[in-house]
PDB file of C-alpha atoms in Angstrom:
ATOM      1  CA  UNK A   1     -83.576-129.632 -54.970  1.00 70.00           C
ATOM      2  CA  UNK A   2     -82.818-133.338 -56.075  1.00 76.00           C
ATOM      3  CA  UNK A   3     -81.959-132.656 -59.701  1.00 92.00           C
ATOM      4  CA  UNK A   4     -78.982-132.247 -61.919  1.00 96.00           C
ATOM      5  CA  UNK A   5     -79.528-129.454 -64.494  1.00 96.00           C
ATOM      6  CA  UNK A   6     -77.608-129.491 -67.845  1.00 97.00           C
ATOM      7  CA  UNK A   7     -77.562-126.741 -70.239  1.00 97.00           C
ATOM      8  CA  UNK A   8     -77.983-126.447 -73.192  1.00 97.00           C
ATOM      9  CA  UNK A   9     -80.100-129.511 -74.089  1.00 96.00           C
ATOM     10  CA  UNK A  10     -79.006-129.304 -77.607  1.00 97.00           C
ATOM     11  CA  UNK A  11     -75.921-127.781 -79.103  1.00 97.00           C
ATOM     12  CA  UNK A  12     -74.817-127.699 -82.839  1.00 97.00           C
ATOM     13  CA  UNK A  13     -71.147-126.096 -83.338  1.00 95.00           C
ATOM     14  CA  UNK A  14     -68.710-125.904 -86.019  1.00 94.00           C
ATOM     15  CA  UNK A  15     -65.151-127.277 -85.765  1.00 93.00           C
ATOM     16  CA  UNK A  16     -63.596-124.026 -85.170  1.00 92.00           C
ATOM     17  CA  UNK A  17     -65.982-122.852 -82.433  1.00 92.00           C
ATOM     18  CA  UNK A  18     -65.684-122.696 -78.733  1.00 96.00           C
ATOM     19  CA  UNK A  19     -68.537-123.617 -76.532  1.00 97.00           C
ATOM     20  CA  UNK A  20     -69.193-124.795 -73.021  1.00 98.00           C
ATOM     21  CA  UNK A  21     -71.478-127.138 -71.352  1.00 98.00           C
ATOM     22  CA  UNK A  22     -72.893-126.504 -67.962  1.00 98.00           C
ATOM     23  CA  UNK A  23     -73.984-128.708 -65.146  1.00 98.00           C
ATOM     24  CA  UNK A  24     -75.371-127.733 -61.761  1.00 97.00           C
ATOM     25  CA  UNK A  25     -76.666-129.406 -58.639  1.00 96.00           C
ATOM     26  CA  UNK A  26     -77.680-128.214 -55.274  1.00 94.00           C
ATOM     27  CA  UNK A  27     -77.662-131.556 -53.408  1.00 94.00           C
ATOM     28  CA  UNK A  28     -74.468-131.068 -51.527  1.00 93.00           C
ATOM     29  CA  UNK A  29     -73.007-133.922 -53.677  1.00 94.00           C
ATOM     30  CA  UNK A  30     -69.127-133.872 -53.563  1.00 92.00           C
ATOM     31  CA  UNK A  31     -68.334-136.024 -56.632  1.00 94.00           C
ATOM     32  CA  UNK A  32     -69.309-134.871 -60.184  1.00 95.00           C
ATOM     33  CA  UNK A  33     -68.876-136.637 -63.393  1.00 96.00           C
ATOM     34  CA  UNK A  34     -68.730-136.154 -67.237  1.00 97.00           C
ATOM     35  CA  UNK A  35     -69.847-139.149 -69.340  1.00 96.00           C
ATOM     36  CA  UNK A  36     -70.221-139.294 -73.242  1.00 96.00           C
ATOM     37  CA  UNK A  37     -72.619-141.637 -74.664  1.00 94.00           C
ATOM     38  CA  UNK A  38     -72.814-142.499 -78.482  1.00 94.00           C
ATOM     39  CA  UNK A  39     -75.877-144.425 -79.783  1.00 88.00           C
ATOM     40  CA  UNK A  40     -76.290-147.938 -78.740  1.00 83.00           C
ATOM     41  CA  UNK A  41     -73.240-147.737 -76.591  1.00 89.00           C
ATOM     42  CA  UNK A  42     -72.726-147.513 -72.839  1.00 91.00           C
ATOM     43  CA  UNK A  43     -72.058-144.191 -71.285  1.00 92.00           C
ATOM     44  CA  UNK A  44     -68.219-143.661 -71.305  1.00 94.00           C
ATOM     45  CA  UNK A  45     -66.460-142.067 -68.325  1.00 94.00           C
ATOM     46  CA  UNK A  46     -64.556-138.873 -69.292  1.00 96.00           C
ATOM     47  CA  UNK A  47     -63.718-136.931 -65.932  1.00 96.00           C
ATOM     48  CA  UNK A  48     -64.373-137.333 -62.298  1.00 94.00           C
ATOM     49  CA  UNK A  49     -64.136-134.407 -59.839  1.00 95.00           C
ATOM     50  CA  UNK A  50     -64.060-134.959 -56.147  1.00 92.00           C
ATOM     51  CA  UNK A  51     -64.242-132.188 -53.702  1.00 92.00           C
ATOM     52  CA  UNK A  52     -63.850-129.729 -56.675  1.00 93.00           C
ATOM     53  CA  UNK A  53     -60.496-131.242 -57.616  1.00 94.00           C
ATOM     54  CA  UNK A  54     -59.974-133.458 -61.021  1.00 95.00           C
ATOM     55  CA  UNK A  55     -59.436-136.910 -59.676  1.00 93.00           C
ATOM     56  CA  UNK A  56     -59.811-138.820 -62.853  1.00 91.00           C
ATOM     57  CA  UNK A  57     -59.210-137.877 -66.672  1.00 93.00           C
ATOM     58  CA  UNK A  58     -59.828-140.897 -68.976  1.00 91.00           C
ATOM     59  CA  UNK A  59     -57.210-139.907 -71.465  1.00 90.00           C
ATOM     60  CA  UNK A  60     -59.678-137.494 -72.928  1.00 95.00           C
ATOM     61  CA  UNK A  61     -58.208-135.273 -75.701  1.00 95.00           C
ATOM     62  CA  UNK A  62     -57.263-131.730 -74.720  1.00 95.00           C
ATOM     63  CA  UNK A  63     -59.982-130.214 -76.971  1.00 96.00           C
ATOM     64  CA  UNK A  64     -62.386-131.260 -74.063  1.00 97.00           C
ATOM     65  CA  UNK A  65     -61.367-129.091 -70.872  1.00 97.00           C
ATOM     66  CA  UNK A  66     -63.144-129.800 -67.741  1.00 97.00           C
ATOM     67  CA  UNK A  67     -63.681-127.106 -64.795  1.00 97.00           C
ATOM     68  CA  UNK A  68     -65.257-127.216 -61.440  1.00 96.00           C
ATOM     69  CA  UNK A  69     -65.649-123.424 -60.237  1.00 94.00           C
ATOM     70  CA  UNK A  70     -67.395-124.377 -57.051  1.00 92.00           C
ATOM     71  CA  UNK A  71     -69.044-127.357 -55.365  1.00 90.00           C
ATOM     72  CA  UNK A  72     -72.103-127.024 -57.332  1.00 95.00           C
ATOM     73  CA  UNK A  73     -70.946-126.357 -60.867  1.00 97.00           C
ATOM     74  CA  UNK A  74     -69.260-128.259 -63.418  1.00 98.00           C
ATOM     75  CA  UNK A  75     -68.294-127.119 -66.838  1.00 98.00           C
ATOM     76  CA  UNK A  76     -67.226-128.843 -69.948  1.00 98.00           C
ATOM     77  CA  UNK A  77     -65.333-126.311 -72.373  1.00 98.00           C
ATOM     78  CA  UNK A  78     -65.145-127.532 -75.958  1.00 97.00           C
ATOM     79  CA  UNK A  79     -62.841-126.208 -78.544  1.00 95.00           C
ATOM     80  CA  UNK A  80     -61.864-127.457 -82.202  1.00 94.00           C
ATOM     81  CA  UNK A  81     -64.065-130.428 -81.894  1.00 95.00           C
ATOM     82  CA  UNK A  82     -64.400-133.072 -84.655  1.00 96.00           C
ATOM     83  CA  UNK A  83     -67.547-134.571 -86.127  1.00 96.00           C
ATOM     84  CA  UNK A  84     -66.892-137.810 -84.280  1.00 96.00           C
ATOM     85  CA  UNK A  85     -67.209-135.922 -81.025  1.00 97.00           C
ATOM     86  CA  UNK A  86     -71.076-135.599 -81.651  1.00 97.00           C
ATOM     87  CA  UNK A  87     -72.789-137.495 -78.774  1.00 97.00           C
ATOM     88  CA  UNK A  88     -74.806-137.163 -75.847  1.00 97.00           C
ATOM     89  CA  UNK A  89     -72.830-135.639 -73.009  1.00 98.00           C
ATOM     90  CA  UNK A  90     -74.115-136.388 -69.481  1.00 97.00           C
ATOM     91  CA  UNK A  91     -73.337-134.843 -66.236  1.00 97.00           C
ATOM     92  CA  UNK A  92     -74.011-136.750 -62.927  1.00 96.00           C
ATOM     93  CA  UNK A  93     -73.249-136.294 -59.248  1.00 95.00           C
ATOM     94  CA  UNK A  94     -73.206-138.457 -56.133  1.00 93.00           C
ATOM     95  CA  UNK A  95     -72.601-138.214 -52.457  1.00 90.00           C
ATOM     96  CA  UNK A  96     -69.969-140.885 -52.486  1.00 80.00           C
ATOM     97  CA  UNK A  97     -67.950-141.960 -55.565  1.00 76.00           C
ATOM     98  CA  UNK A  98     -68.548-145.517 -55.512  1.00 73.00           C
ATOM     99  CA  UNK A  99     -71.545-146.533 -53.215  1.00 75.00           C
ATOM    100  CA  UNK A 100     -73.625-143.338 -53.697  1.00 83.00           C
ATOM    101  CA  UNK A 101     -76.364-143.295 -56.125  1.00 90.00           C
ATOM    102  CA  UNK A 102     -75.551-141.104 -59.202  1.00 93.00           C
ATOM    103  CA  UNK A 103     -78.066-138.354 -60.008  1.00 95.00           C
ATOM    104  CA  UNK A 104     -77.809-137.684 -63.879  1.00 95.00           C
ATOM    105  CA  UNK A 105     -78.834-134.545 -65.734  1.00 96.00           C
ATOM    106  CA  UNK A 106     -80.820-135.129 -68.982  1.00 94.00           C
ATOM    107  CA  UNK A 107     -77.883-134.591 -71.032  1.00 96.00           C
ATOM    108  CA  UNK A 108     -76.569-132.144 -73.800  1.00 97.00           C
ATOM    109  CA  UNK A 109     -77.120-133.582 -77.320  1.00 97.00           C
ATOM    110  CA  UNK A 110     -73.901-132.272 -79.216  1.00 97.00           C
ATOM    111  CA  UNK A 111     -73.726-132.207 -82.867  1.00 97.00           C
ATOM    112  CA  UNK A 112     -70.395-130.989 -84.503  1.00 97.00           C
ATOM    113  CA  UNK A 113     -70.564-129.946 -88.164  1.00 95.00           C
TER     114      UNK A 113
ATOM    115  CA  UNK B   1     -60.067-153.227 -69.777  1.00 58.00           C
ATOM    116  CA  UNK B   2     -62.976-153.956 -67.540  1.00 66.00           C
ATOM    117  CA  UNK B   3     -65.974-155.550 -69.235  1.00 87.00           C
ATOM    118  CA  UNK B   4     -69.462-155.087 -67.997  1.00 94.00           C
ATOM    119  CA  UNK B   5     -72.031-157.052 -70.227  1.00 96.00           C
ATOM    120  CA  UNK B   6     -75.709-157.065 -70.302  1.00 97.00           C
ATOM    121  CA  UNK B   7     -78.076-159.458 -71.906  1.00 96.00           C
ATOM    122  CA  UNK B   8     -80.292-159.566 -73.632  1.00 96.00           C
ATOM    123  CA  UNK B   9     -79.528-156.366 -75.663  1.00 95.00           C
ATOM    124  CA  UNK B  10     -83.375-156.082 -76.186  1.00 96.00           C
ATOM    125  CA  UNK B  11     -86.539-157.631 -74.890  1.00 95.00           C
ATOM    126  CA  UNK B  12     -90.047-157.414 -76.012  1.00 97.00           C
ATOM    127  CA  UNK B  13     -92.786-158.743 -73.761  1.00 97.00           C
ATOM    128  CA  UNK B  14     -96.406-158.324 -73.327  1.00 97.00           C
ATOM    129  CA  UNK B  15     -98.063-156.576 -70.294  1.00 97.00           C
ATOM    130  CA  UNK B  16     -98.311-158.722 -67.402  1.00 97.00           C
ATOM    131  CA  UNK B  17     -95.311-160.865 -68.332  1.00 97.00           C
ATOM    132  CA  UNK B  18     -92.709-161.193 -65.834  1.00 96.00           C
ATOM    133  CA  UNK B  19     -88.932-160.677 -67.142  1.00 96.00           C
ATOM    134  CA  UNK B  20     -85.440-160.744 -66.048  1.00 95.00           C
ATOM    135  CA  UNK B  21     -82.018-159.761 -67.448  1.00 94.00           C
ATOM    136  CA  UNK B  22     -78.526-160.205 -66.402  1.00 98.00           C
ATOM    137  CA  UNK B  23     -75.438-158.084 -65.825  1.00 98.00           C
ATOM    138  CA  UNK B  24     -71.972-159.702 -65.801  1.00 97.00           C
ATOM    139  CA  UNK B  25     -69.032-158.050 -64.476  1.00 96.00           C
ATOM    140  CA  UNK B  26     -65.343-158.907 -63.161  1.00 93.00           C
ATOM    141  CA  UNK B  27     -65.378-161.084 -60.032  1.00 89.00           C
ATOM    142  CA  UNK B  28     -62.107-159.364 -58.604  1.00 90.00           C
ATOM    143  CA  UNK B  29     -61.821-155.921 -57.218  1.00 90.00           C
ATOM    144  CA  UNK B  30     -65.467-155.528 -56.654  1.00 92.00           C
ATOM    145  CA  UNK B  31     -66.901-152.388 -54.734  1.00 92.00           C
ATOM    146  CA  UNK B  32     -70.456-151.902 -55.715  1.00 94.00           C
ATOM    147  CA  UNK B  33     -73.119-152.620 -58.445  1.00 96.00           C
ATOM    148  CA  UNK B  34     -75.611-150.187 -59.565  1.00 96.00           C
ATOM    149  CA  UNK B  35     -78.788-150.476 -61.652  1.00 97.00           C
ATOM    150  CA  UNK B  36     -80.377-147.550 -63.585  1.00 97.00           C
ATOM    151  CA  UNK B  37     -83.379-147.094 -65.443  1.00 97.00           C
ATOM    152  CA  UNK B  38     -83.354-144.780 -68.658  1.00 95.00           C
ATOM    153  CA  UNK B  39     -86.455-143.643 -70.284  1.00 94.00           C
ATOM    154  CA  UNK B  40     -86.325-141.915 -73.540  1.00 88.00           C
ATOM    155  CA  UNK B  41     -85.770-138.219 -73.304  1.00 85.00           C
ATOM    156  CA  UNK B  42     -85.323-138.465 -69.557  1.00 90.00           C
ATOM    157  CA  UNK B  43     -82.385-138.665 -67.089  1.00 92.00           C
ATOM    158  CA  UNK B  44     -80.955-142.083 -66.024  1.00 93.00           C
ATOM    159  CA  UNK B  45     -82.622-142.828 -62.745  1.00 95.00           C
ATOM    160  CA  UNK B  46     -81.107-144.921 -59.964  1.00 94.00           C
ATOM    161  CA  UNK B  47     -82.892-148.165 -58.915  1.00 97.00           C
ATOM    162  CA  UNK B  48     -80.419-150.058 -56.644  1.00 96.00           C
ATOM    163  CA  UNK B  49     -76.961-149.696 -55.376  1.00 94.00           C
ATOM    164  CA  UNK B  50     -75.519-153.113 -54.015  1.00 95.00           C
ATOM    165  CA  UNK B  51     -72.380-153.757 -52.163  1.00 93.00           C
ATOM    166  CA  UNK B  52     -72.515-157.181 -50.515  1.00 93.00           C
ATOM    167  CA  UNK B  53     -72.539-160.632 -51.985  1.00 93.00           C
ATOM    168  CA  UNK B  54     -76.092-162.222 -51.713  1.00 93.00           C
ATOM    169  CA  UNK B  55     -77.652-158.602 -51.565  1.00 94.00           C
ATOM    170  CA  UNK B  56     -81.142-158.527 -52.550  1.00 97.00           C
ATOM    171  CA  UNK B  57     -83.180-155.220 -53.374  1.00 97.00           C
ATOM    172  CA  UNK B  58     -86.622-154.534 -54.060  1.00 97.00           C
ATOM    173  CA  UNK B  59     -88.542-151.531 -55.354  1.00 95.00           C
ATOM    174  CA  UNK B  60     -92.095-152.072 -55.998  1.00 96.00           C
ATOM    175  CA  UNK B  61     -92.363-154.855 -58.720  1.00 97.00           C
ATOM    176  CA  UNK B  62     -88.557-154.428 -59.611  1.00 97.00           C
ATOM    177  CA  UNK B  63     -85.965-156.588 -57.654  1.00 98.00           C
ATOM    178  CA  UNK B  64     -82.186-157.209 -58.007  1.00 98.00           C
ATOM    179  CA  UNK B  65     -79.906-159.826 -56.783  1.00 98.00           C
ATOM    180  CA  UNK B  66     -76.118-159.789 -56.575  1.00 98.00           C
ATOM    181  CA  UNK B  67     -73.340-162.492 -56.752  1.00 97.00           C
ATOM    182  CA  UNK B  68     -69.908-161.058 -56.371  1.00 96.00           C
ATOM    183  CA  UNK B  69     -68.144-164.275 -56.497  1.00 95.00           C
ATOM    184  CA  UNK B  70     -69.209-165.234 -59.869  1.00 95.00           C
ATOM    185  CA  UNK B  71     -69.553-161.701 -61.100  1.00 95.00           C
ATOM    186  CA  UNK B  72     -73.249-161.352 -62.157  1.00 96.00           C
ATOM    187  CA  UNK B  73     -76.432-159.594 -61.082  1.00 98.00           C
ATOM    188  CA  UNK B  74     -79.879-160.370 -62.108  1.00 98.00           C
ATOM    189  CA  UNK B  75     -82.684-157.701 -62.530  1.00 98.00           C
ATOM    190  CA  UNK B  76     -86.414-158.832 -62.258  1.00 98.00           C
ATOM    191  CA  UNK B  77     -89.603-157.146 -63.109  1.00 98.00           C
ATOM    192  CA  UNK B  78     -92.718-158.887 -62.011  1.00 97.00           C
ATOM    193  CA  UNK B  79     -95.925-158.182 -64.025  1.00 97.00           C
ATOM    194  CA  UNK B  80     -94.296-155.759 -66.548  1.00 97.00           C
ATOM    195  CA  UNK B  81     -96.286-152.784 -67.332  1.00 97.00           C
ATOM    196  CA  UNK B  82     -96.067-150.314 -70.368  1.00 96.00           C
ATOM    197  CA  UNK B  83     -94.465-147.657 -68.220  1.00 96.00           C
ATOM    198  CA  UNK B  84     -91.666-150.237 -67.523  1.00 97.00           C
ATOM    199  CA  UNK B  85     -90.445-149.741 -71.055  1.00 97.00           C
ATOM    200  CA  UNK B  86     -86.938-148.258 -70.887  1.00 97.00           C
ATOM    201  CA  UNK B  87     -83.234-149.195 -71.065  1.00 96.00           C
ATOM    202  CA  UNK B  88     -81.898-150.766 -67.928  1.00 97.00           C
ATOM    203  CA  UNK B  89     -78.310-150.147 -67.457  1.00 97.00           C
ATOM    204  CA  UNK B  90     -76.060-151.685 -64.730  1.00 97.00           C
ATOM    205  CA  UNK B  91     -72.677-150.225 -63.657  1.00 95.00           C
ATOM    206  CA  UNK B  92     -69.710-151.994 -62.053  1.00 94.00           C
ATOM    207  CA  UNK B  93     -67.749-149.932 -59.389  1.00 92.00           C
ATOM    208  CA  UNK B  94     -64.096-151.316 -59.323  1.00 89.00           C
ATOM    209  CA  UNK B  95     -62.165-151.009 -56.073  1.00 87.00           C
ATOM    210  CA  UNK B  96     -58.890-150.561 -57.755  1.00 83.00           C
ATOM    211  CA  UNK B  97     -59.611-147.992 -60.240  1.00 83.00           C
ATOM    212  CA  UNK B  98     -62.325-145.964 -58.345  1.00 82.00           C
ATOM    213  CA  UNK B  99     -64.611-145.887 -61.483  1.00 87.00           C
ATOM    214  CA  UNK B 100     -68.038-146.795 -62.281  1.00 89.00           C
ATOM    215  CA  UNK B 101     -68.283-148.733 -65.625  1.00 91.00           C
ATOM    216  CA  UNK B 102     -71.455-149.089 -67.402  1.00 93.00           C
ATOM    217  CA  UNK B 103     -72.970-151.882 -69.470  1.00 95.00           C
ATOM    218  CA  UNK B 104     -74.539-151.323 -72.830  1.00 94.00           C
ATOM    219  CA  UNK B 105     -78.000-151.699 -71.427  1.00 95.00           C
ATOM    220  CA  UNK B 106     -81.117-153.947 -71.809  1.00 97.00           C
ATOM    221  CA  UNK B 107     -83.811-152.142 -73.750  1.00 97.00           C
ATOM    222  CA  UNK B 108     -87.296-153.457 -72.640  1.00 97.00           C
ATOM    223  CA  UNK B 109     -90.467-152.885 -74.661  1.00 97.00           C
ATOM    224  CA  UNK B 110     -93.668-153.756 -72.788  1.00 97.00           C
ATOM    225  CA  UNK B 111     -96.686-154.121 -75.274  1.00 96.00           C
ATOM    226  CA  UNK B 112    -100.114-153.358 -73.719  1.00 94.00           C
TER     227      UNK B 112
END
């Protein structure tokens, strides 16, 4: 299995909702990442997990809460989001944090209404 | 703030044309330079990871070079085909932050 699977592909949520994004890989990669991408902008790093521990949080607001329950799974819990949080959320994994090729999921297109 | 700049922002070429684009990055604290191809409605796909000054990588008609001293990498596509149409992203790995920072991409359209 050489894929990163993200679910759901699309999500519409209200500002008072709680939802979760899910990311799964079975390549034995020990680093996993969440990126946020808005139209015509580069993907922006949000969180890095290394060996299931959070190693980088790019000062992301607490309404985004990451979780890595095991080495194959990465979740992003969403609560009380704002319309400006609407974006494509990409998950990626790699064997090594810097020199390993990243394998990306196809993303979750999130709309906050 | 680490700046990774890609140029041009977009490019339209005819099938069979060769093309190239640039990624500029900080020349200090270099660790790695990645190139990805991102087709519409698909996942970004890794093309190359380069770590040494002077590295040259090739995959079919696509090749890349790296100059870490002056902080740039070129991506070349020889004899562009319509299936090469995509956004090409570069990403700079910084040794002092441990982060991979992406440029905004070059969007290539190849007309048949």
